[in-house]
XYZ file of C-alpha atoms in Angstrom:
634
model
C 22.873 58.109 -34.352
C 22.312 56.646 -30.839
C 19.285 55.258 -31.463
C 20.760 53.491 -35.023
C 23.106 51.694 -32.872
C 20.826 50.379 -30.215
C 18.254 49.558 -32.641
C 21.396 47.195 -34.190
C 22.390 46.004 -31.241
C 18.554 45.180 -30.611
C 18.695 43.107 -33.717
C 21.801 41.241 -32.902
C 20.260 40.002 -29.754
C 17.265 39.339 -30.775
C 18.143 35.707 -32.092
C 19.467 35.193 -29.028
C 16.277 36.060 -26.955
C 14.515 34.161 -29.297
C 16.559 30.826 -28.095
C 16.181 31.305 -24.640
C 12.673 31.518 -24.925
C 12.151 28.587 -26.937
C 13.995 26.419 -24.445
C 12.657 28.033 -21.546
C 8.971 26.689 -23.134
C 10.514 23.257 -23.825
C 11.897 23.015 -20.316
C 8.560 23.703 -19.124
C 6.822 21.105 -21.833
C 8.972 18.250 -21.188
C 7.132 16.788 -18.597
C 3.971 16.727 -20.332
C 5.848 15.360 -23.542
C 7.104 12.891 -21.253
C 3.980 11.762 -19.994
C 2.296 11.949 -23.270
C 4.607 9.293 -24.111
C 4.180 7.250 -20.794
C 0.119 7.671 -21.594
C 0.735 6.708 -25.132
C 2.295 3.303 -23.949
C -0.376 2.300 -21.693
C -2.895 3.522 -23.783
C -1.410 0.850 -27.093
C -1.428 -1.811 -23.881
C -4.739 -0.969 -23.331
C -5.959 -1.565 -27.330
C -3.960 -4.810 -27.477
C -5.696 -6.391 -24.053
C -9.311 -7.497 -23.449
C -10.716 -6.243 -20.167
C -14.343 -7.696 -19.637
C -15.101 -5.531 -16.667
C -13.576 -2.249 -17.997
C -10.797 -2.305 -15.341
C -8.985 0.050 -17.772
C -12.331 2.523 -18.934
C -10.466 5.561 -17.391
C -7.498 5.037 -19.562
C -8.352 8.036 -21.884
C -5.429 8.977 -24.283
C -6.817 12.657 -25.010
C -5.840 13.289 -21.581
C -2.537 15.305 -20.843
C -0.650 12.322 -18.746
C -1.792 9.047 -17.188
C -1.842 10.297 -13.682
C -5.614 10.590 -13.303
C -6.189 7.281 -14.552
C -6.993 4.152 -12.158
C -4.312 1.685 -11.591
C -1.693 4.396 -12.384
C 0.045 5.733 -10.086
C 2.743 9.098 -10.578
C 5.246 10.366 -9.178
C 5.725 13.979 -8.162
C 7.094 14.743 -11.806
C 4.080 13.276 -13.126
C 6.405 10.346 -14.439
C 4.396 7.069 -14.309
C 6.035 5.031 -11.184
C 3.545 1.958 -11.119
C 1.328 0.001 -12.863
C -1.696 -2.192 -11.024
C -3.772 -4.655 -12.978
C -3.279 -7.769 -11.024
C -6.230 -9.882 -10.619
C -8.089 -7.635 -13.228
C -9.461 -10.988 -15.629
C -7.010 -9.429 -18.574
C -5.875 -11.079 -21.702
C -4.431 -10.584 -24.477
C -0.286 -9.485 -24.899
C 1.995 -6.964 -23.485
C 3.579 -4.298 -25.803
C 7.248 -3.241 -26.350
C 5.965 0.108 -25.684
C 6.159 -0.516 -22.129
C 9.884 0.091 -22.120
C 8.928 3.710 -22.464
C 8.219 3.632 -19.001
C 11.420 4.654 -17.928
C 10.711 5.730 -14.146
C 8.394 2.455 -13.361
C 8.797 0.922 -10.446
C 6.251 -1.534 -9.926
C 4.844 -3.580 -12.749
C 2.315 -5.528 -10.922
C -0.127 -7.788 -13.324
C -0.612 -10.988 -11.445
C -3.234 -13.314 -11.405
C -4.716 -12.559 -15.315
C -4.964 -14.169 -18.483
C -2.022 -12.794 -20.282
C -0.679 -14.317 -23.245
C 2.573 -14.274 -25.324
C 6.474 -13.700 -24.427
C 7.302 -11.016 -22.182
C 8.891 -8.130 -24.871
C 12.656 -7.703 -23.978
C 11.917 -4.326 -24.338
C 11.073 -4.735 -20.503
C 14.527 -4.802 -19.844
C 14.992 -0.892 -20.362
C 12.869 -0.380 -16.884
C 15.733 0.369 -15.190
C 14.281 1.914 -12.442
C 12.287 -1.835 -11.544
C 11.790 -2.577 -8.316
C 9.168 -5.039 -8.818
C 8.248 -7.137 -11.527
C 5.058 -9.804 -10.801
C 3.827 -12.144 -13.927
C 2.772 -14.964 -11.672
C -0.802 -16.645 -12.607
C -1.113 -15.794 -15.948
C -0.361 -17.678 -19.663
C 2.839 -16.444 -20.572
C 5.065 -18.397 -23.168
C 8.611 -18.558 -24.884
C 12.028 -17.945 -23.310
C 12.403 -15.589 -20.687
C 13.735 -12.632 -21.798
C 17.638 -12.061 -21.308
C 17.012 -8.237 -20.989
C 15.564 -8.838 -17.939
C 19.634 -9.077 -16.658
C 19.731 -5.659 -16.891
C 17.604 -4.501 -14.134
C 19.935 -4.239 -11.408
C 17.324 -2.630 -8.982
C 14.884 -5.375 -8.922
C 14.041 -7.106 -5.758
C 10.987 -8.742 -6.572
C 10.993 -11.270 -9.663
C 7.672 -13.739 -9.696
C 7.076 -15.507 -13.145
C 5.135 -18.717 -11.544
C 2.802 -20.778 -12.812
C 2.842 -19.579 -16.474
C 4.330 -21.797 -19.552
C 7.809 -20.380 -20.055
C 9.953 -22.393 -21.879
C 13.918 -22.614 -22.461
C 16.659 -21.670 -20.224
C 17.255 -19.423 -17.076
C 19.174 -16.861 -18.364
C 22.470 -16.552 -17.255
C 22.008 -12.972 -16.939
C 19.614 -12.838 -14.227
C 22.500 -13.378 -11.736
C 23.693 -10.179 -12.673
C 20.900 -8.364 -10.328
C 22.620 -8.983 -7.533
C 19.329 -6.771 -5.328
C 17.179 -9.984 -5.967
C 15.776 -11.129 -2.617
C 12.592 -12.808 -3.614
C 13.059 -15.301 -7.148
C 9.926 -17.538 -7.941
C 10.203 -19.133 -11.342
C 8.415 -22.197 -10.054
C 5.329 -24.126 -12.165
C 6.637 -23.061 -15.432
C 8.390 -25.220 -18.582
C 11.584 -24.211 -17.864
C 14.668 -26.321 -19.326
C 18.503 -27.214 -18.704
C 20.650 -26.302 -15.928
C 20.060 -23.461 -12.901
C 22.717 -21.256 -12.593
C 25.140 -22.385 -10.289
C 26.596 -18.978 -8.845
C 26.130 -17.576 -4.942
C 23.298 -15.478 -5.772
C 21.149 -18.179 -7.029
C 21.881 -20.444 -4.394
C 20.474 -18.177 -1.515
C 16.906 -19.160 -2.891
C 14.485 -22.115 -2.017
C 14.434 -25.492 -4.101
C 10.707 -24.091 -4.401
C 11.386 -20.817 -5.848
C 12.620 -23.958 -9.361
C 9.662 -26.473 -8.132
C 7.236 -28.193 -10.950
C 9.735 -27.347 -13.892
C 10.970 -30.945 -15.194
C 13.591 -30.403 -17.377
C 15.335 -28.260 -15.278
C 18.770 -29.640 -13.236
C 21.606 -28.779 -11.010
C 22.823 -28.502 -7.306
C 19.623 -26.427 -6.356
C 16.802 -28.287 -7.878
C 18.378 -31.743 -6.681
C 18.751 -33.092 -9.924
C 22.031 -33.936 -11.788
C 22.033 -32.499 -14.852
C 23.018 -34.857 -18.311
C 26.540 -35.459 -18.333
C 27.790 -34.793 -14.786
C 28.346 -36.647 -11.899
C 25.190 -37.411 -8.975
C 25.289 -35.513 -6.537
C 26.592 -36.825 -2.817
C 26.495 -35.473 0.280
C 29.706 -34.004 1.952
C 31.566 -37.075 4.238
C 31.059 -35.935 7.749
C 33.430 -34.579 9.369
C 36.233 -36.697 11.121
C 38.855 -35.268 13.235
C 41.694 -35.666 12.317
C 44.060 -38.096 14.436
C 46.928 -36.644 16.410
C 50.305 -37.530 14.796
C 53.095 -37.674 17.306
C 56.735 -37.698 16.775
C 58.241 -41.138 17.212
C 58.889 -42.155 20.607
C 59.517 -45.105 22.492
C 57.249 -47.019 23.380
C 56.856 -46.109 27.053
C 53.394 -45.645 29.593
C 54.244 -41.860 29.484
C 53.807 -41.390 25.623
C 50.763 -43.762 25.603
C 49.295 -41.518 28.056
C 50.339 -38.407 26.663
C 48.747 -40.005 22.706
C 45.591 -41.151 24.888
C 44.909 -37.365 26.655
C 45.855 -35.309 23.261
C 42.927 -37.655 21.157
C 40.378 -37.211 23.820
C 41.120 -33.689 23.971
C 40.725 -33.433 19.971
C 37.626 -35.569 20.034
C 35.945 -33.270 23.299
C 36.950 -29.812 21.076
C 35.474 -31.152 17.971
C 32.045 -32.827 18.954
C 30.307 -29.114 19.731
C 31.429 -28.515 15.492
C 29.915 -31.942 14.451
C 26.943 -31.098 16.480
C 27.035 -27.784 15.002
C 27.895 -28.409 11.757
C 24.735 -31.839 11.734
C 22.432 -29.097 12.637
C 22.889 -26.646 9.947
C 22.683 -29.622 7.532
C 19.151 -30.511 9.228
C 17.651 -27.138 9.705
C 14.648 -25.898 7.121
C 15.789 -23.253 5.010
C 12.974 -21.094 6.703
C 13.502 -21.847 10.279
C 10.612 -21.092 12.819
C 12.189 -21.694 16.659
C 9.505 -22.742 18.445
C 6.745 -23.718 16.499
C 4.585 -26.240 17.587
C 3.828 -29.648 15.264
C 0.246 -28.195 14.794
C 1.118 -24.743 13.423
C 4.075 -25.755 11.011
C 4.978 -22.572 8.786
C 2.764 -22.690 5.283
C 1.978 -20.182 2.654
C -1.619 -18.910 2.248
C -2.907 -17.296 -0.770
C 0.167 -16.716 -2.988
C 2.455 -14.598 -0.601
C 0.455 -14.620 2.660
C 3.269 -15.777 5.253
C 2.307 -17.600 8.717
C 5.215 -16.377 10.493
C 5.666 -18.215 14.302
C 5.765 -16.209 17.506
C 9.384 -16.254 18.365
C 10.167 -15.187 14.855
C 8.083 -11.979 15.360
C 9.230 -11.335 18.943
C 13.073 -11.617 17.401
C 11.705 -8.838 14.859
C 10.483 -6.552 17.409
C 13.145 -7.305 20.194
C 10.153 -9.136 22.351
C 7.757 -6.418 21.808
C 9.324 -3.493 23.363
C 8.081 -0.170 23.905
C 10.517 1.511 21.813
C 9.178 0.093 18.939
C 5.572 0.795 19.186
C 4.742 2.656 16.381
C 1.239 3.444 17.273
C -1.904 2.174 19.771
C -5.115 1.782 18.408
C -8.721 0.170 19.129
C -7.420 -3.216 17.926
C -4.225 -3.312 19.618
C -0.324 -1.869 19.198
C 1.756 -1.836 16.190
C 5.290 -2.570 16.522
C 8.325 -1.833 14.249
C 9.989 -5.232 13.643
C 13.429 -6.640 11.618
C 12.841 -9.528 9.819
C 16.223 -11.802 9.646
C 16.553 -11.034 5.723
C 16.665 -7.941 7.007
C 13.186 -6.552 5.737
C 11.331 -3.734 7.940
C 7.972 -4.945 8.668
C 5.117 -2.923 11.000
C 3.564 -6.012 13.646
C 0.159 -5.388 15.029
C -0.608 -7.164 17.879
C -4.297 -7.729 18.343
C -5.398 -7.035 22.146
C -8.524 -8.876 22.566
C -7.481 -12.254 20.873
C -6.055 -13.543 24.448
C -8.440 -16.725 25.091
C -8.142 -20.297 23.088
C -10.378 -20.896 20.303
C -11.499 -19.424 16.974
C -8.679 -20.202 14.560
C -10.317 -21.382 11.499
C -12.619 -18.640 11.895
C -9.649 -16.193 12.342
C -7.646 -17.481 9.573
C -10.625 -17.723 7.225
C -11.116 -14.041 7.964
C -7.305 -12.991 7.466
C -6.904 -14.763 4.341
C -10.210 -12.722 2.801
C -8.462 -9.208 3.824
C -5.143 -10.669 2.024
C -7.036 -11.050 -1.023
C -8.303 -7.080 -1.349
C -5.161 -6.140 -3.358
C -5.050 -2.243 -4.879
C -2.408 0.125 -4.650
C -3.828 2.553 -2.136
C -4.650 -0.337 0.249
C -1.825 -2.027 2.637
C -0.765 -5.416 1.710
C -1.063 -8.141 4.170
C 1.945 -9.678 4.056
C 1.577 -12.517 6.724
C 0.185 -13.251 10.251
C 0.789 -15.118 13.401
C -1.842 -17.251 15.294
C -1.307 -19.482 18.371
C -3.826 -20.471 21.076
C -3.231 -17.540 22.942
C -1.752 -14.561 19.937
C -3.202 -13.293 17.069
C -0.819 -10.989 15.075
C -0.737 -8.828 11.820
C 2.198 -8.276 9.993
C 2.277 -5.784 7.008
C 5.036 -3.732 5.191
C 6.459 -0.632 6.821
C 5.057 2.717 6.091
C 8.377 5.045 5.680
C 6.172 8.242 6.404
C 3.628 7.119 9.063
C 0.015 8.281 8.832
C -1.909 11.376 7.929
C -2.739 11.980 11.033
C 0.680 11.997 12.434
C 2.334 14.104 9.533
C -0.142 16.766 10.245
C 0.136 16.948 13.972
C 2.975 14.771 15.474
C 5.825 15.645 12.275
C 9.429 17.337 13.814
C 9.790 21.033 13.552
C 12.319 20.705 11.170
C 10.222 18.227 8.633
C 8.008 20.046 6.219
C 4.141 20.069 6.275
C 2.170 17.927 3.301
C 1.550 20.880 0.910
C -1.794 21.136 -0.577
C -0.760 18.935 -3.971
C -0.640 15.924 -1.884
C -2.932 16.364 0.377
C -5.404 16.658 -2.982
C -3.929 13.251 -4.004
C -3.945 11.763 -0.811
C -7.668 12.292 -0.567
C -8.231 10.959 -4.144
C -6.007 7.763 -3.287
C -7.935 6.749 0.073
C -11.435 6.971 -1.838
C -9.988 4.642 -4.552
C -8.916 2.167 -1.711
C -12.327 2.661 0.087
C -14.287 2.137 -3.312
C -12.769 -1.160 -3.979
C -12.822 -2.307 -0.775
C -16.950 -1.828 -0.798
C -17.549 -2.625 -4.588
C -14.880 -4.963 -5.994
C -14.360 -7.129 -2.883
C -16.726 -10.068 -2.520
C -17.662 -10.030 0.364
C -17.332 -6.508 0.587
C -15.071 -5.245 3.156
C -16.380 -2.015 5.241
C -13.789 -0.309 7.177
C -15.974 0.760 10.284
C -12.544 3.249 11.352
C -12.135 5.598 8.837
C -10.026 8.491 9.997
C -6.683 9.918 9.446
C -4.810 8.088 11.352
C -5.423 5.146 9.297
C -4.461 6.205 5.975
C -1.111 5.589 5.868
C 1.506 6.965 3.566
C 4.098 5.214 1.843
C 7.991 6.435 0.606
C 6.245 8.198 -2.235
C 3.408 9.702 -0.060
C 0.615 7.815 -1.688
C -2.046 7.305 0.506
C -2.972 3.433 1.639
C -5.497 2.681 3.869
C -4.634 0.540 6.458
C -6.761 -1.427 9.787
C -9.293 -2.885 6.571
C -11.370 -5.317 7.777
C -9.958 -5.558 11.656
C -13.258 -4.925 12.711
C -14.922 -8.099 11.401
C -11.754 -10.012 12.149
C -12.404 -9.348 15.714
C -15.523 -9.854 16.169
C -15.047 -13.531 14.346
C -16.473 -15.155 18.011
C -19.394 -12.672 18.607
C -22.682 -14.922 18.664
C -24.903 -11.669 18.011
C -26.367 -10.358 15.501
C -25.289 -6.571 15.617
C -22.047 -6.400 16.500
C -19.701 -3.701 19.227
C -19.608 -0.283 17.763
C -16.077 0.192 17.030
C -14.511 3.396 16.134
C -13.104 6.715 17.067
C -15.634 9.533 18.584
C -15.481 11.869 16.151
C -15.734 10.105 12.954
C -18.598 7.242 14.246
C -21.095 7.701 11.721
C -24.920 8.681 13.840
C -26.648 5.471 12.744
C -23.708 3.252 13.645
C -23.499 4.895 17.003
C -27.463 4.355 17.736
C -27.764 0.973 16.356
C -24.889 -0.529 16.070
C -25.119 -1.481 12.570
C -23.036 -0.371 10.419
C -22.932 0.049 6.109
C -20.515 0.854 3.290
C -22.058 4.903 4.362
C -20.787 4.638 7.806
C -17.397 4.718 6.231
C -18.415 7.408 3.514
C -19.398 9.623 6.777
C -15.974 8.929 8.507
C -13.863 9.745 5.201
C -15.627 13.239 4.956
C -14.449 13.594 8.510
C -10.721 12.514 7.359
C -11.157 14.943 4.421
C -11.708 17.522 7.167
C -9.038 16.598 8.879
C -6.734 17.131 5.606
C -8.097 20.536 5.289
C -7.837 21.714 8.544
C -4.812 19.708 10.422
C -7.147 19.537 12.904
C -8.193 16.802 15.299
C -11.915 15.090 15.039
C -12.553 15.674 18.544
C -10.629 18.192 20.350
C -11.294 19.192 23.983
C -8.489 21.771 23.252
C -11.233 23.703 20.847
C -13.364 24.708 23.993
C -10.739 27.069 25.076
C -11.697 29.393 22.365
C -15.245 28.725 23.153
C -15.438 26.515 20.230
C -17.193 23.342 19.052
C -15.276 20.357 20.263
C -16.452 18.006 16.898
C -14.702 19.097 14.028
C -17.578 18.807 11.816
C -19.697 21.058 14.127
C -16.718 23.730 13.824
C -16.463 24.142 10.516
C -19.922 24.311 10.020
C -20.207 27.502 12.645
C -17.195 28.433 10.842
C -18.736 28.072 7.202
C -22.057 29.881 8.823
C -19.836 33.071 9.240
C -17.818 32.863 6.065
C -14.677 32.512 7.207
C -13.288 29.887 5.300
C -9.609 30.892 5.489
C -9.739 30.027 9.069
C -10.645 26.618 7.865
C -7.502 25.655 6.379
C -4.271 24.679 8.013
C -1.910 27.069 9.083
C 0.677 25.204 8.205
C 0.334 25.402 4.554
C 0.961 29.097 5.075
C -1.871 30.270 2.093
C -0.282 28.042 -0.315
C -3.337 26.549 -1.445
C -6.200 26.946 -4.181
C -9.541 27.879 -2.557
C -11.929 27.048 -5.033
C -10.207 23.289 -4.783
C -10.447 23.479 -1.246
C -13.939 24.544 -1.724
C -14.849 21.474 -3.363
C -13.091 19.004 -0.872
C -15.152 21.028 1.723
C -18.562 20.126 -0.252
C -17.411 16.775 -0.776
C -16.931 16.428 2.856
C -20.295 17.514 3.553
C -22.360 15.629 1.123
C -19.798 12.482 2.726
C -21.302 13.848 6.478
C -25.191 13.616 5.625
C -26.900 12.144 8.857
C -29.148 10.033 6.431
C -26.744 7.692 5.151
C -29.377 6.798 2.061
C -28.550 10.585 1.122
C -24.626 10.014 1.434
C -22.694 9.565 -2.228
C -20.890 6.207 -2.428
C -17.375 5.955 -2.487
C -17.658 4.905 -5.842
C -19.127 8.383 -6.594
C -17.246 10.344 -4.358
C -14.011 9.228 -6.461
C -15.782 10.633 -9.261
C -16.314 14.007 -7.764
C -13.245 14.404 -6.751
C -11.712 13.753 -10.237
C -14.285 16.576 -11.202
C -17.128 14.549 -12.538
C -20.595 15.391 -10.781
C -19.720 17.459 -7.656
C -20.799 20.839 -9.190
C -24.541 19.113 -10.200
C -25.002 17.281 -6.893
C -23.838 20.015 -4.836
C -26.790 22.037 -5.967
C -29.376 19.497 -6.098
C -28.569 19.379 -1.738
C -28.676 23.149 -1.704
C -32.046 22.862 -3.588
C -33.235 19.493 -0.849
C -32.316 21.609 1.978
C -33.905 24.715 1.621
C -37.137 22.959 1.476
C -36.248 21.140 4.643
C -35.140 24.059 6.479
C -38.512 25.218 5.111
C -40.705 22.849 6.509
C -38.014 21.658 9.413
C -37.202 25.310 10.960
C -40.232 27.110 9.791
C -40.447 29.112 13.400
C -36.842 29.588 14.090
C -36.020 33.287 11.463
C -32.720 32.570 11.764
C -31.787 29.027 10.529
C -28.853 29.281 7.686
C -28.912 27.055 4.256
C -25.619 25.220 5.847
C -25.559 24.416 9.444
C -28.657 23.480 11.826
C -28.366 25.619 15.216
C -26.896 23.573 18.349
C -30.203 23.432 20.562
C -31.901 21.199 17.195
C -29.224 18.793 16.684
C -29.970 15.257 18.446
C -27.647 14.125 21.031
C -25.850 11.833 18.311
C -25.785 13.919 15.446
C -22.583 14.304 14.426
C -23.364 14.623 10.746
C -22.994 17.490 8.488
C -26.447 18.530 6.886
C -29.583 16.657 7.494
């Protein structure tokens, strides 16, 4: 009888079981259904654009999500947060698909040959930060959607063919701080509200149908515009008196008074009226503020020192080879990092150096840091980027507060995918190509979403813009200097390969490149040479970081450990390129080239360390390593 009424009561709850099941497996599904959708989207963007130099090849659609592919980046949810295709030769139109996008932050596809109207369907992005159209073909109205974004900061639809109004809606977004609809076909009045007015007659240049107070011309129908009378003060009215030397005086004394109290506000008030809209104190004649490039800024020298409170210690973010970084303010309130270059002191060179800063601001990719503007005067040469709200690798694995977690091993993963991708375009989509020459941790920095940008690109040709020689200073950090650089001086796209194996070290271990500290354990001092004595005994877990407390996957930390090594070759002919190194990490080739080494460096060792018994397949002994040989194996 018992087991009658538990088999019924079994039954009855069986349903129920049933539906928590089923939405415990859809809880755990929805991401990917999300991100099937998000991949979906891009991939009908893809089909409906031409892309001549396969920009978009890695968009594959029978992948789970998007986050693998290039130019996509994801946040921890695996919820697509940005989109980069500017300057990628595109054409073709955008899809309303995109408005499935729902976390996107950053729609960035400048500088293309896009076609059509922008679909209002963009105007369910509510999560837009950043919306950049500029350089491209675009026609038609622009979209009234777009009013709905009430997160965006950054709105750039220059120098396309829009047509039609400015829709009243955009004044809605009241987060707006930069507004360029400039060079377009843009008709009828601007919006005359507060939030339009704090932008630049420029931001409306080159679009003639357009009127109103901000563009300077009167619109059809309403009065020309006039400037404001100046301002007269008022004269004293007295009560009647008689007429007497006293109240004569008295008239005489109060009017002077008046006029003395009132000329500072005239003074004041004539000055306002006169000053640029983008003041610069104390600029000389010759180095009047101008835009390079699109939105390069030459800031002036008191405008920086303002930003960083003259330069002050407790703003120094960091000291490198090429100088200090400072923290800096802008007046619109924008945080900004400053780097001050430290060997730039003596007169002479500024066409060079300019020519040289305005070819780093054009190496644009999402795991690179954006120039944003610079400073040059006879005697300064300054940087002046955005700020990196988490600092550098280096620092969050071995300067981070007690109470501030570690990176766990996830991003750590996609922070070393993210600096290869920068490093690849910098060396194979850059013309020139750009080669880093100071590739270590503490130059990948990490932004609010802890994606990886690599940062200090292309400071070492910038500084040697007066060098008369043919091979120039080794620059660098012991440690990461690549053995060919460090004997010759000359260095190659593989000098930076070598130092990002010794960053990918650096990930996996926490540790330092070179660390006296590591001799107190009778240890090697190079981290390369350590974990190759460590790799000789077998002890990998004493490879990884403490900090991530065993919360890791060793066969993936394996494979960053054989990537590093293949990176650390002392031949650099034998090193990967970055190109190639991206695809190993994504899984494509490591497993094939990993044992075609193995197979190359037994027959070395063969014919290399034929007398020594003891040689192992991984690490030469110490006594046949060449004073510079800092590489992994030969």
């Amino acid at each position: 009888m018992g087991r009658v009424k538990l088999w019924r009561s079994m039954e009855k709850r069986v349903p129920l079981i049933c539906l928590v099941l089923m939405i415990l497996v859809i809880a755990a599904f929805l991401p990917l259904i999300s991100a099937n959708q998000e991949g979906d989207a891009l991939h009908t963007l893809r089909s409906n654009l031409e892309d001549p130099y396969n920009v978009l090849q890695s968009w594959d659609r029978t992948l789970v999500n998007p986050c693998t592919w290039f130019h996509v980046t994801c946040n921890n949810e695996n919820s697509v947060i940005r989109v980069d295709l500017g300057n990628a030769a595109l054409s073709g139109e955008l899809v309303p698909d995109l408005g499935q996008l729902k976390n996107l932050q950053y729609l960035e596809l400048y500088s293309n040959n896009i076609s059509g109207q922008i679909p209002s369907a963009l105007g369910n992005l509510t999560n837009l930060v950043s919306l950049d159209l500029y350089l491209n073909s675009f026609t038609g109205p622009i979209p009234d959607s777009l009013g709905k974004l009430t997160k965006l900061r950054f709105l750039r639809l220059n120098n396309n063919s829009f047509s039609g109004p400015i829709p009243m809606s955009l004044t809605n977004i009241t987060a707006l701080q930069v507004l360029d609809l400039s060079n377009n076909r843009l008709a009828g009045p601007v919006p005359d509200t507060g939030s339009f007015s704090l932008f630049t007659p420029i931001s409306f240049a080159n679009n003639l149908d357009l009127c109103g107070p901000v563009t300077g011309k009167p619109c059809p129908g309403s009065p020309p515009f006039s400037p404001p009378p100046p301002f007269v003060p008022p004269t004293p009215v007295s009560p009647p008196v008689e007429n007497s030397p006293t109240a004569a005086i008295a008239a005489g004394v109060a009017a002077g008074a008046a006029l003395l109290f009132a000329a500072p506000a005239v003074g004041f008030a004539y000055w306002r009226r006169r000053k640029p809209q983008d003041f610069f104190f104390d600029v000389p004649a010759e180095e009047d503020p101008e835009v390079h490039l699109g939105q390069l800024k030459r800031f002036s020298l008191r405008e920086l020192q303002v930003a960083t409170d003259s330069f002050s210690n407790k703003n120094i973010l960091g000291r490198g080879g090429f100088g200090k970084v400072y923290k800096g303010r802008l007046t619109d309130g924008t945080l900004v990092a400053v780097k001050r270059l430290k060997e730039d002191r003596t007169p002479g060179g500024e066409l060079q150096f300019q020519t040289e800063v305005e070819m780093i601001s054009m190496a644009v990719h999402r795991n690179l840091l954006r120039l944003r503007g610079f400073c040059m005067t006879p005697t300064e040469r300054l940087l002046v980027y955005p700020y990196m709200a988490n600092g550098s690798v280096a620092s969050c694995l071995r300067e981070r507060p007690p109470a501030e977690q570690p990176i766990d091993w996830p991003t750590r993963k996609r922070i070393s995918l993210g600096s290869a991708r920068g490093l690849s375009y910098l060396h194979d989509h850059c013309d020139p190509k750009i080669i880093h020459r100071d590739v270590k941790a503490a130059n990948i920095l990490l932004d609010e979403e802890y994606e990886a940008v690599v940062g200090d690109f292309g400071l070492a040709k910038l500084m040697d813009y007066k060098d008369t020689h043919v091979t120039t200073a080794v620059r660098g950090t012991i440690g990461h200097i690549a053995p060919e650089y460090l004997s010759t001086g000359k260095s190659s796209e593989k000098t930076d390969v070598f130092g990002y194996g010794i960053m990918l070290l650096e990930l996996i271990t926490g540790q330092r490149a070179f660390d006296l500290a590591r001799l107190a354990n009778d240890d090697d001092v190079m981290l390369l040479d350590w974990v190759k004595s460590l790799l000789k005994e077998k002890k990998l877990e004493m490879l990884v970081d403490p900090d991530l407390q065993n919360n890791y996957v060793e066969s993936e930390v394996e494979q960053l450990i054989q990537v590093a090594l293949l990176c650390t070759q002392s031949s650099p002919m034998e090193r990967p390129k970055m190109s190639e190194v991206v695809r190993m990490l994504e899984g494509d080739g490591l497993a094939e080239r990993w044992e075609e080494w193995q197979k190359v460096e037994v027959i070395r060792q063969e014919l290399e360390l034929a007398p020594p018994p003891n040689s192992e397949w991984m690490v030469h002994s110490t006594e046949n390593l060449h004073p510079f040989e800092l590489s992994g194996p030969r």
